[in-house]
Amino acid sequence: MTEGQWAQPSPPFAPERLPQLDIPAPGPQRRLTVFFRLLLLVPHFVVLFFLHVAAWFATIAAWFAALATARVPDPLYRFLSGYLGWTTRVDAEAMLLVDRYPPFALHAPAHPVRVEVGGDRLNRLAVLFRVVLMLPAVIVQAPAVCGWWTLGLVWWLIVLIRGRVPQPLFEASAALLRFRVRTGAYVMMLTPAYPKGFFGDRPGALGTDAEEAAEVGRVTENLGGAGSATRPLVLGTPATVLLVVFLLAGLAAGASGSTSSYTTGDEPGREPGGARTVTDR
């Protein structure tokens, strides 16, 4: 079931389906659009700011509904899945994974970046403790995303000079974005499946060779013949190393920010003028 579509809940004991992200293989990118990439996306950032507020309230409503009925009502499901798809298309463009300007729409079936989520029946107990359960995934995702953007100037220069995204960077960035999609879908009660696959998929993740070929064929048909380079998403060693670099850079940036806040007296509860430095005793 693709983004923008929904279905009645699956039987209570149906296997959980992880949300999927489909992105075409990296190709040449126009250097002019790479140069102005973030500037061109400013209108989307403005619109998404307001959509984010709406999605926050919609998620709260979805939580109460899922707690009572074990499913998210169709109108909320359509909106939240559309919001997730919109943010993902903008993120894919901002992270240089595609050179295709995203439309201003919740659902964009013609866009090459697709999000697929399932309307599986939810576990009420997991819904009740969703805020606690989501923390490990958020703790992994947050520093990795921060690390990508901390080093974003490096990736931008590489793509600007080469005119395309190197394969290891594409794989690592796609794995990060897919994990972000899965975390977002879990937080918004769009799926009962806990976020997995931060370091990509293992070989044979789609089943036997015949099952994998059938799945790839189905996805290719749904994408209009363009195909998906992220299903399955098996990372090479350089891409895995890059993901570790994202994490370390994000943790370093967070630690640096905390240290700076402490030494300048900006931490909560301390007056700026009366702060001690880390060398005070």
Coordinates of C-alpha atoms in Angstrom, one line a residue:
M1 CA 0.0 0.0 0.0
T2 CA 1.7 3.2 -1.1
E3 CA 1.7 6.6 0.4
G4 CA -1.6 8.2 -0.1
Q5 CA -3.5 4.9 0.0
W6 CA -4.9 3.1 2.9
A7 CA -6.8 -0.1 3.7
Q8 CA -8.8 -1.7 6.4
P9 CA -6.7 -3.1 9.3
S10 CA -5.0 -6.4 8.7
P11 CA -6.0 -9.4 10.8
P12 CA -4.7 -9.1 14.4
F13 CA -1.9 -11.6 13.9
A14 CA -0.7 -10.5 10.4
P15 CA 3.1 -10.0 10.1
E16 CA 4.2 -6.4 10.7
R17 CA 5.2 -4.6 7.5
L18 CA 8.0 -2.2 7.8
P19 CA 7.5 1.1 5.9
Q20 CA 9.5 1.3 2.7
L21 CA 11.2 4.1 0.9
D22 CA 11.7 3.9 -2.8
I23 CA 14.3 6.2 -4.5
P24 CA 15.6 5.7 -8.0
A25 CA 19.3 5.0 -8.5
P26 CA 21.5 8.1 -8.4
G27 CA 22.0 9.9 -11.7
P28 CA 23.5 13.2 -13.0
Q29 CA 22.3 16.3 -11.2
R30 CA 22.2 19.8 -12.5
R31 CA 24.9 21.8 -10.8
L32 CA 22.8 25.0 -10.9
T33 CA 20.0 23.3 -8.8
V34 CA 22.6 21.8 -6.5
F35 CA 24.1 25.2 -5.9
F36 CA 20.7 26.7 -4.9
R37 CA 19.2 23.5 -3.5
L38 CA 18.3 24.8 0.0
L39 CA 17.2 28.2 -1.2
L40 CA 14.9 26.7 -3.7
L41 CA 13.3 24.6 -0.9
V42 CA 12.5 27.6 1.3
P43 CA 8.8 27.7 0.2
H44 CA 8.5 24.1 1.2
F45 CA 10.1 24.7 4.6
V46 CA 7.5 27.5 5.3
V47 CA 4.5 25.3 4.3
L48 CA 5.9 22.3 6.3
F49 CA 6.2 24.4 9.4
F50 CA 2.5 24.9 9.5
L51 CA 1.8 21.3 8.4
H52 CA 4.1 20.1 11.3
V53 CA 1.9 21.9 13.8
A54 CA -1.2 20.3 12.2
A55 CA 0.5 16.9 12.2
W56 CA 1.3 17.3 15.9
F57 CA -2.3 17.7 16.8
A58 CA -3.4 15.0 14.4
T59 CA -0.9 12.6 16.0
I60 CA -2.4 13.3 19.4
A61 CA -5.9 12.6 18.0
A62 CA -4.6 9.4 16.3
W63 CA -3.1 8.2 19.6
F64 CA -6.5 8.5 21.4
A65 CA -8.3 6.8 18.5
A66 CA -5.7 4.0 18.2
L67 CA -5.9 3.4 22.0
A68 CA -9.6 3.0 21.7
T69 CA -10.0 1.1 18.4
A70 CA -6.5 -0.3 17.6
R71 CA -6.4 1.7 14.4
V72 CA -6.1 5.2 13.1
P73 CA -9.3 6.7 11.4
D74 CA -9.0 7.0 7.7
P75 CA -9.0 10.8 7.5
L76 CA -6.2 11.1 10.0
Y77 CA -4.3 8.2 8.4
R78 CA -4.5 9.9 5.0
F79 CA -3.3 13.2 6.3
L80 CA -0.5 11.8 8.4
S81 CA 0.7 9.5 5.7
G82 CA 0.6 12.4 3.2
Y83 CA 2.5 14.6 5.6
L84 CA 5.1 11.9 6.0
G85 CA 5.4 11.6 2.2
W86 CA 5.7 15.4 1.7
T87 CA 8.5 15.8 4.3
T88 CA 10.3 12.8 2.9
R89 CA 10.3 14.2 -0.7
V90 CA 11.6 17.5 0.6
D91 CA 14.3 15.7 2.7
A92 CA 15.3 13.6 -0.3
E93 CA 15.8 16.7 -2.4
A94 CA 17.6 18.6 0.4
M95 CA 19.9 15.6 1.0
L96 CA 20.8 15.6 -2.7
L97 CA 19.3 12.1 -3.3
V98 CA 17.3 13.3 -6.2
D99 CA 17.2 16.3 -8.5
R100 CA 13.4 16.5 -8.9
Y101 CA 11.6 19.4 -7.2
P102 CA 8.8 18.1 -5.0
P103 CA 5.3 19.3 -5.6
F104 CA 3.2 21.1 -3.0
A105 CA 1.0 18.2 -2.3
L106 CA 0.3 15.6 0.4
H107 CA 0.2 12.9 -2.2
A108 CA 2.4 12.9 -5.3
P109 CA 2.2 9.5 -7.1
A110 CA 4.2 10.8 -10.1
H111 CA 7.2 11.8 -8.0
P112 CA 10.1 9.3 -8.0
V113 CA 10.5 9.3 -4.2
R114 CA 7.7 7.1 -2.7
V115 CA 6.8 6.1 0.8
E116 CA 4.9 2.9 1.4
V117 CA 3.3 2.3 4.8
G118 CA 0.8 -0.4 5.8
G119 CA -2.5 0.1 7.7
D120 CA -1.9 -2.9 10.0
R121 CA -3.8 -3.3 13.2
L122 CA -2.1 -1.7 16.2
N123 CA -1.3 -3.1 19.6
R124 CA -3.1 -1.0 22.2
L125 CA -0.5 -1.6 24.8
A126 CA 2.3 -0.5 22.4
V127 CA 0.2 2.6 21.6
L128 CA -0.2 3.4 25.3
F129 CA 3.5 3.4 25.8
R130 CA 4.4 4.7 22.4
V131 CA 6.3 7.8 23.7
V132 CA 8.6 5.5 25.8
L133 CA 9.0 2.9 23.1
M134 CA 10.0 5.3 20.4
L135 CA 12.9 6.8 22.4
P136 CA 15.6 4.3 21.4
A137 CA 14.9 4.9 17.7
V138 CA 14.8 8.7 18.2
I139 CA 18.1 8.5 20.1
V140 CA 19.7 6.8 17.1
Q141 CA 18.1 8.9 14.5
A142 CA 18.6 12.4 16.0
P143 CA 22.4 12.4 16.2
A144 CA 22.7 10.7 12.8
V145 CA 20.6 13.4 11.1
C146 CA 22.4 16.1 13.0
G147 CA 25.7 14.6 11.9
W148 CA 24.6 14.5 8.2
W149 CA 23.8 18.2 8.3
T150 CA 26.9 19.0 10.4
L151 CA 29.0 17.7 7.4
G152 CA 26.4 18.9 4.9
L153 CA 28.7 21.4 3.3
V154 CA 31.1 18.6 2.4
W155 CA 28.4 16.5 0.7
W156 CA 27.2 19.6 -1.1
L157 CA 30.7 20.4 -2.5
I158 CA 31.2 16.8 -3.6
V159 CA 27.9 16.7 -5.5
L160 CA 28.5 20.2 -6.9
I161 CA 31.9 19.3 -8.3
R162 CA 31.0 15.8 -9.5
G163 CA 27.5 16.6 -10.8
R164 CA 26.2 13.4 -9.1
V165 CA 26.0 11.7 -5.7
P166 CA 28.7 9.1 -5.1
Q167 CA 27.2 5.6 -4.5
P168 CA 28.4 5.2 -0.9
L169 CA 27.0 8.6 0.0
F170 CA 23.7 7.8 -1.7
E171 CA 23.4 4.5 0.1
A172 CA 24.2 6.0 3.5
S173 CA 21.9 9.0 3.1
A174 CA 19.1 6.8 1.8
A175 CA 19.5 4.4 4.8
L176 CA 19.3 7.4 7.1
L177 CA 16.3 8.8 5.4
R178 CA 14.5 5.5 5.4
F179 CA 15.1 5.0 9.1
R180 CA 13.7 8.5 9.6
V181 CA 10.6 7.5 7.7
R182 CA 10.1 4.4 9.7
T183 CA 10.6 6.3 13.0
G184 CA 8.1 9.0 11.9
A185 CA 5.6 6.3 10.8
Y186 CA 5.9 4.6 14.2
V187 CA 5.6 7.8 16.1
M188 CA 2.4 8.8 14.2
M189 CA 0.8 5.4 14.7
L190 CA 0.8 4.6 11.0
T191 CA 2.5 1.3 11.6
P192 CA 3.0 -1.2 14.5
A193 CA 6.4 -2.1 13.1
Y194 CA 9.3 -0.9 15.2
P195 CA 11.9 1.0 13.2
K196 CA 14.7 -1.3 11.9
G197 CA 17.3 -1.4 9.2
F198 CA 19.4 1.6 10.2
F199 CA 22.5 -0.1 8.6
G200 CA 20.5 -1.2 5.6
D201 CA 19.1 -4.7 4.7
R202 CA 20.9 -8.0 4.8
P203 CA 21.2 -9.8 1.5
G204 CA 18.1 -11.8 0.8
A205 CA 16.0 -9.5 2.9
L206 CA 13.1 -9.7 0.5
G207 CA 13.0 -13.5 0.6
T208 CA 14.2 -16.0 -2.0
D209 CA 15.5 -15.0 -5.4
A210 CA 12.1 -15.5 -6.9
E211 CA 10.3 -13.6 -4.2
E212 CA 12.8 -10.7 -4.5
A213 CA 12.4 -10.6 -8.2
A214 CA 8.6 -10.5 -7.8
E215 CA 8.8 -7.7 -5.3
V216 CA 11.2 -5.7 -7.4
G217 CA 9.0 -6.2 -10.4
R218 CA 5.9 -5.0 -8.4
V219 CA 7.8 -1.9 -7.2
T220 CA 9.1 -1.1 -10.7
E221 CA 5.6 -1.3 -12.1
N222 CA 4.3 1.0 -9.4
L223 CA 7.0 3.5 -10.0
G224 CA 6.3 3.6 -13.7
G225 CA 9.3 1.5 -14.8
A226 CA 11.8 3.7 -13.0
G227 CA 12.7 1.1 -10.4
S228 CA 13.9 1.5 -6.9
A229 CA 17.5 1.5 -5.7
T230 CA 16.5 1.2 -2.1
R231 CA 14.4 -2.0 -2.0
P232 CA 16.3 -3.9 -0.9
L233 CA 18.9 -1.4 0.5
V234 CA 22.1 -3.4 1.0
L235 CA 25.0 -1.2 2.1
G236 CA 28.6 -1.5 1.1
T237 CA 31.4 -1.1 3.6
P238 CA 32.0 2.6 2.6
A239 CA 28.3 3.4 3.2
T240 CA 28.3 1.7 6.5
V241 CA 31.4 3.7 7.5
L242 CA 29.6 6.9 6.5
L243 CA 26.6 6.1 8.7
V244 CA 29.0 5.7 11.6
V245 CA 30.6 9.1 10.6
F246 CA 27.1 10.7 10.7
L247 CA 26.5 9.3 14.2
L248 CA 29.9 10.4 15.5
A249 CA 29.6 13.9 14.0
G250 CA 26.2 14.3 15.4
L251 CA 27.3 13.2 18.9
A252 CA 30.3 15.5 18.7
A253 CA 28.1 18.4 17.6
G254 CA 25.8 17.8 20.5
A255 CA 28.6 17.5 23.0
S256 CA 30.2 20.7 21.6
G257 CA 26.8 22.5 21.9
S258 CA 26.4 21.3 25.5
T259 CA 29.9 22.4 26.5
S260 CA 29.4 25.8 24.8
S261 CA 26.1 26.2 26.6
Y262 CA 27.7 25.4 30.0
T263 CA 30.7 27.7 29.6
T264 CA 28.5 30.7 28.4
G265 CA 25.9 30.2 31.1
D266 CA 23.1 29.4 28.6
E267 CA 22.1 26.1 30.3
P268 CA 18.6 26.0 31.8
G269 CA 18.3 27.5 35.2
R270 CA 21.4 29.6 35.2
E271 CA 21.6 33.3 34.7
P272 CA 23.9 34.3 31.9
G273 CA 25.9 36.7 33.9
G274 CA 26.6 34.4 36.8
A275 CA 27.8 31.3 35.0
R276 CA 30.9 29.4 36.0
T277 CA 33.3 28.0 33.4
V278 CA 34.2 24.3 33.4
T279 CA 37.5 25.2 35.1
D280 CA 35.9 26.6 38.2
R281 CA 36.2 24.7 41.4

